CSV table of C-alpha atoms in Angstrom, one decimal:
chain,number,residue,atom,x,y,z
A,1,MET,CA,0.0,0.0,0.0
A,2,ARG,CA,1.3,3.4,-1.0
A,3,LYS,CA,1.5,6.3,1.5
A,4,ASN,CA,-1.0,9.2,1.9
A,5,VAL,CA,-4.0,7.1,1.0
A,6,LEU,CA,-7.6,8.1,1.8
A,7,ILE,CA,-10.1,5.3,2.5
A,8,THR,CA,-13.8,6.1,3.0
A,9,ILE,CA,-16.3,3.8,4.7
A,10,ASP,CA,-20.0,4.5,4.2
A,11,GLY,CA,-23.0,2.6,5.5
A,12,PRO,CA,-26.2,2.8,7.5
A,13,ALA,CA,-26.4,3.1,11.3
A,14,ALA,CA,-24.9,0.3,13.4
A,15,SER,CA,-23.4,-1.4,10.3
A,16,GLY,CA,-20.0,-1.7,12.0
A,17,LYS,CA,-18.2,1.2,10.3
A,18,GLY,CA,-16.5,2.3,13.4
A,19,LYS,CA,-15.1,-1.1,14.4
A,20,ILE,CA,-14.0,-1.8,10.8
A,21,SER,CA,-12.3,1.7,10.6
A,22,SER,CA,-10.5,1.1,13.9
A,23,TYR,CA,-9.2,-2.2,12.7
A,24,ILE,CA,-8.0,-0.6,9.4
A,25,SER,CA,-6.4,2.2,11.3
A,26,LYS,CA,-4.3,-0.1,13.4
A,27,LYS,CA,-3.5,-2.7,10.8
A,28,TRP,CA,-2.4,-0.2,8.1
A,29,LYS,CA,-1.3,2.6,10.4
A,30,LEU,CA,-3.8,5.2,9.1
A,31,LYS,CA,-5.4,8.0,11.1
A,32,HIS,CA,-9.1,7.3,11.8
A,33,LEU,CA,-11.6,10.0,11.5
A,34,ASP,CA,-15.1,9.2,12.8
A,35,SER,CA,-17.5,11.7,11.3
A,36,GLY,CA,-20.4,10.5,13.5
A,37,ILE,CA,-18.6,11.6,16.6
A,38,LEU,CA,-18.4,15.2,15.2
A,39,TYR,CA,-22.2,15.2,14.8
A,40,ARG,CA,-22.7,13.8,18.3
A,41,ALA,CA,-20.2,16.4,19.8
A,42,LEU,CA,-22.0,19.2,18.0
A,43,ALA,CA,-25.4,17.9,19.1
A,44,PHE,CA,-24.2,17.7,22.7
A,45,ARG,CA,-23.0,21.3,22.6
A,46,LEU,CA,-26.2,22.5,21.1
A,47,LEU,CA,-28.3,20.7,23.8
A,48,LYS,CA,-26.0,22.0,26.5
A,49,ASN,CA,-26.6,25.6,25.3
A,50,ASP,CA,-30.4,25.0,25.1
A,51,ILE,CA,-30.5,25.5,21.3
A,52,ASN,CA,-33.8,24.4,19.7
A,53,LEU,CA,-32.8,21.4,17.5
A,54,GLU,CA,-36.0,21.8,15.5
A,55,SER,CA,-35.0,25.3,14.3
A,56,ASP,CA,-32.6,25.6,11.4
A,57,ASN,CA,-32.2,29.3,12.0
A,58,ASP,CA,-31.3,28.9,15.7
A,59,ILE,CA,-28.7,26.3,14.8
A,60,LYS,CA,-27.2,28.4,12.0
A,61,LYS,CA,-26.8,31.3,14.5
A,62,SER,CA,-25.1,29.0,17.0
A,63,LEU,CA,-22.6,27.6,14.4
A,64,LYS,CA,-21.2,31.1,13.9
A,65,PHE,CA,-19.9,31.1,17.4
A,66,ILE,CA,-18.4,27.5,17.3
A,67,ASN,CA,-14.8,27.5,16.0
A,68,LYS,CA,-13.8,24.0,17.0
A,69,ILE,CA,-15.3,20.6,17.6
A,70,SER,CA,-13.4,17.9,19.5
A,71,PHE,CA,-12.6,14.6,17.7
A,72,ARG,CA,-12.3,12.7,21.0
A,73,LYS,CA,-14.7,9.8,21.5
A,74,TYR,CA,-16.1,10.7,24.9
A,75,LYS,CA,-18.3,8.0,26.5
A,76,GLN,CA,-21.1,10.5,27.2
A,77,LEU,CA,-21.6,11.0,23.4
A,78,ARG,CA,-22.5,7.3,22.9
A,79,ASN,CA,-25.9,7.3,24.6
A,80,GLU,CA,-29.2,7.1,22.7
A,81,ASN,CA,-30.3,10.7,23.5
A,82,ILE,CA,-27.2,12.1,21.9
A,83,SER,CA,-27.6,9.7,19.0
A,84,LYS,CA,-31.2,10.9,18.4
A,85,ALA,CA,-30.1,14.5,18.7
A,86,ALA,CA,-27.3,14.0,16.2
A,87,SER,CA,-29.7,12.4,13.8
A,88,LYS,CA,-32.0,15.4,14.1
A,89,ILE,CA,-29.4,18.0,13.3
A,90,ALA,CA,-27.8,16.0,10.5
A,91,ILE,CA,-30.8,16.8,8.2
A,92,TYR,CA,-29.7,20.5,8.0
A,93,GLN,CA,-27.5,21.7,5.1
A,94,SER,CA,-25.8,24.2,7.4
A,95,VAL,CA,-24.8,21.5,9.8
A,96,ARG,CA,-23.5,19.2,7.1
A,97,ASN,CA,-21.5,21.9,5.5
A,98,PHE,CA,-20.0,22.8,8.9
A,99,ILE,CA,-19.0,19.2,9.7
A,100,ASN,CA,-17.8,18.5,6.2
A,101,LYS,CA,-15.5,21.5,6.2
A,102,ILE,CA,-14.0,20.4,9.6
A,103,GLN,CA,-13.4,16.9,8.2
A,104,GLN,CA,-11.9,18.2,4.9
A,105,ASN,CA,-9.6,20.6,6.6
A,106,HIS,CA,-8.4,18.0,9.1
A,107,VAL,CA,-7.6,15.5,6.4
A,108,LYS,CA,-5.9,18.1,4.2
A,109,GLU,CA,-3.7,19.2,7.1
A,110,ASN,CA,-2.7,15.7,8.2
A,111,ILE,CA,-2.9,13.5,5.1
A,112,LYS,CA,0.9,13.2,4.8
A,113,SER,CA,1.1,11.1,8.0
A,114,ASN,CA,0.5,7.8,6.1
A,115,GLY,CA,-3.1,8.6,5.3
A,116,PHE,CA,-6.7,8.4,6.6
A,117,VAL,CA,-9.6,6.1,7.0
A,118,VAL,CA,-12.9,8.1,7.4
A,119,ASP,CA,-16.3,6.6,8.2
A,120,GLY,CA,-19.8,8.0,8.0
A,121,ARG,CA,-22.9,8.0,6.0
A,122,ASP,CA,-21.9,10.4,3.1
A,123,ILE,CA,-18.2,10.2,3.2
A,124,GLY,CA,-17.4,8.6,-0.1
A,125,SER,CA,-20.5,10.0,-1.8
A,126,LYS,CA,-20.2,13.6,-0.8
A,127,VAL,CA,-17.3,14.6,1.5
A,128,PHE,CA,-14.4,12.8,-0.2
A,129,LYS,CA,-15.5,11.9,-3.7
A,130,ASN,CA,-11.9,11.4,-4.8
A,131,ALA,CA,-10.9,8.9,-2.2
A,132,ASP,CA,-8.4,6.2,-3.2
A,133,LEU,CA,-10.7,3.4,-1.9
A,134,LYS,CA,-14.4,3.6,-1.2
A,135,LEU,CA,-16.2,1.0,0.8
A,136,TYR,CA,-19.9,0.6,1.6
A,137,ILE,CA,-20.8,-1.7,4.5
A,138,GLU,CA,-23.9,-3.7,4.1
A,139,VAL,CA,-25.7,-5.4,7.0
A,140,ASN,CA,-29.4,-6.4,7.3
A,141,GLU,CA,-31.6,-4.5,9.8
A,142,GLN,CA,-32.0,-7.4,12.3
A,143,ASN,CA,-28.2,-7.9,12.7
A,144,ARG,CA,-27.6,-4.2,13.1
A,145,ALA,CA,-30.3,-4.0,15.8
A,146,LYS,CA,-28.8,-7.0,17.6
A,147,ARG,CA,-25.4,-5.5,17.6
A,148,ARG,CA,-26.6,-2.1,18.7
A,149,TYR,CA,-28.6,-3.7,21.5
A,150,LYS,CA,-25.5,-5.6,22.7
A,151,GLN,CA,-23.4,-2.4,22.5
A,152,LEU,CA,-25.9,-0.5,24.7
A,153,ILE,CA,-26.2,-3.4,27.2
A,154,ASP,CA,-22.4,-3.7,27.5
A,155,THR,CA,-22.2,0.0,28.3
A,156,GLY,CA,-24.8,-0.3,31.1
A,157,GLU,CA,-27.6,1.4,29.2
A,158,LYS,CA,-31.0,-0.2,29.4
A,159,SER,CA,-32.6,-1.1,26.1
A,160,ILE,CA,-35.2,-3.3,24.4
A,161,TYR,CA,-34.4,-5.1,21.1
A,162,PRO,CA,-37.8,-4.4,19.3
A,163,LYS,CA,-37.4,-0.7,20.1
A,164,ILE,CA,-33.9,-0.7,18.8
A,165,LEU,CA,-35.0,-2.4,15.6
A,166,LYS,CA,-37.8,0.1,15.1
A,167,GLU,CA,-35.4,3.0,15.6
A,168,ILE,CA,-32.9,1.5,13.1
A,169,LYS,CA,-35.6,1.2,10.4
A,170,LEU,CA,-36.7,4.8,11.1
A,171,ARG,CA,-33.1,6.1,11.0
A,172,ASP,CA,-32.5,4.3,7.7
A,173,TYR,CA,-35.6,5.8,6.2
A,174,LYS,CA,-34.6,9.3,7.3
A,175,ASP,CA,-31.0,8.9,6.1
A,176,ARG,CA,-32.0,7.6,2.7
A,177,ASN,CA,-34.7,10.2,2.2
A,178,ARG,CA,-33.1,13.4,3.6
A,179,LYS,CA,-32.9,16.3,1.2
A,180,TYR,CA,-29.1,16.9,1.7
A,181,SER,CA,-26.5,14.2,1.3
A,182,PRO,CA,-28.8,11.1,1.6
A,183,LEU,CA,-27.3,7.7,2.3
A,184,VAL,CA,-26.4,6.1,-1.0
A,185,ILE,CA,-23.7,3.6,-2.2
A,186,PRO,CA,-21.0,5.9,-3.5
A,187,ASN,CA,-19.9,5.7,-7.1
A,188,ASP,CA,-17.0,3.2,-7.6
A,189,ALA,CA,-17.5,1.9,-4.0
A,190,PHE,CA,-16.9,-1.8,-3.1
A,191,VAL,CA,-19.9,-3.2,-1.3
A,192,ILE,CA,-18.7,-5.2,1.8
A,193,ASN,CA,-21.1,-7.8,3.3
A,194,ASN,CA,-20.7,-7.5,7.1
A,195,ASN,CA,-23.5,-9.9,8.0
A,196,GLY,CA,-21.1,-12.7,8.8
A,197,SER,CA,-18.0,-12.9,11.1
A,198,PHE,CA,-15.7,-10.0,11.5
A,199,SER,CA,-12.8,-12.0,10.2
A,200,ASP,CA,-14.7,-12.6,6.9
A,201,THR,CA,-15.3,-8.9,6.6
A,202,ILE,CA,-11.8,-7.8,7.1
A,203,GLU,CA,-10.5,-10.5,4.8
A,204,GLN,CA,-12.5,-8.9,2.0
A,205,ILE,CA,-11.2,-5.5,2.9
A,206,ASN,CA,-7.6,-6.3,3.3
A,207,LYS,CA,-7.4,-7.8,-0.2
A,208,LEU,CA,-8.6,-4.4,-1.5
A,209,ILE,CA,-6.2,-2.3,0.6
A,210,LYS,CA,-3.2,-4.4,-0.5
A,211,ASP,CA,-3.8,-3.4,-4.1
A,212,LEU,CA,-3.6,0.4,-3.3
């Protein structure tokens, strides 16, 4: 694999993008940028400042006073309330432009350190259209709901599987039908089936990365 590569990983909620990206980051010594954590961090800040998440105008005004968003994966950002808030604000073009610019600037400033793996729901289709390798992670709704349920239980958060499955389906619908940057399979992306074991998934991916 050559240096300074950019790998994008798109896919629906709870498809395993983060776990796969972390593996690629360690295996191939690439920096990992989790776009979802930026949306969660912004949602957390807006809620903390009592900003109305239903108002595009209120959010736009707030963005003018935010110069920096942390890339750190704080545990408090992983609960369901923040997840729902992040999903709410992600529909706004002003928010997507704000987060996209942060990601693009960060990668541009640090790309020379071996390269990047970036995951999200519009990374290869919108944010980094010229990535060296685009992956789209495909997992059925039931498996995603089971994995999300286990993740919440393991972190001590109470949850109910049928409720998680319903929320996964609703989030998919919103992501695929939002006006700005809907969830799609990016052009030239390799579709990776992640319904089976993790070892099967990374075997598919490593073969592709070796050819870069």
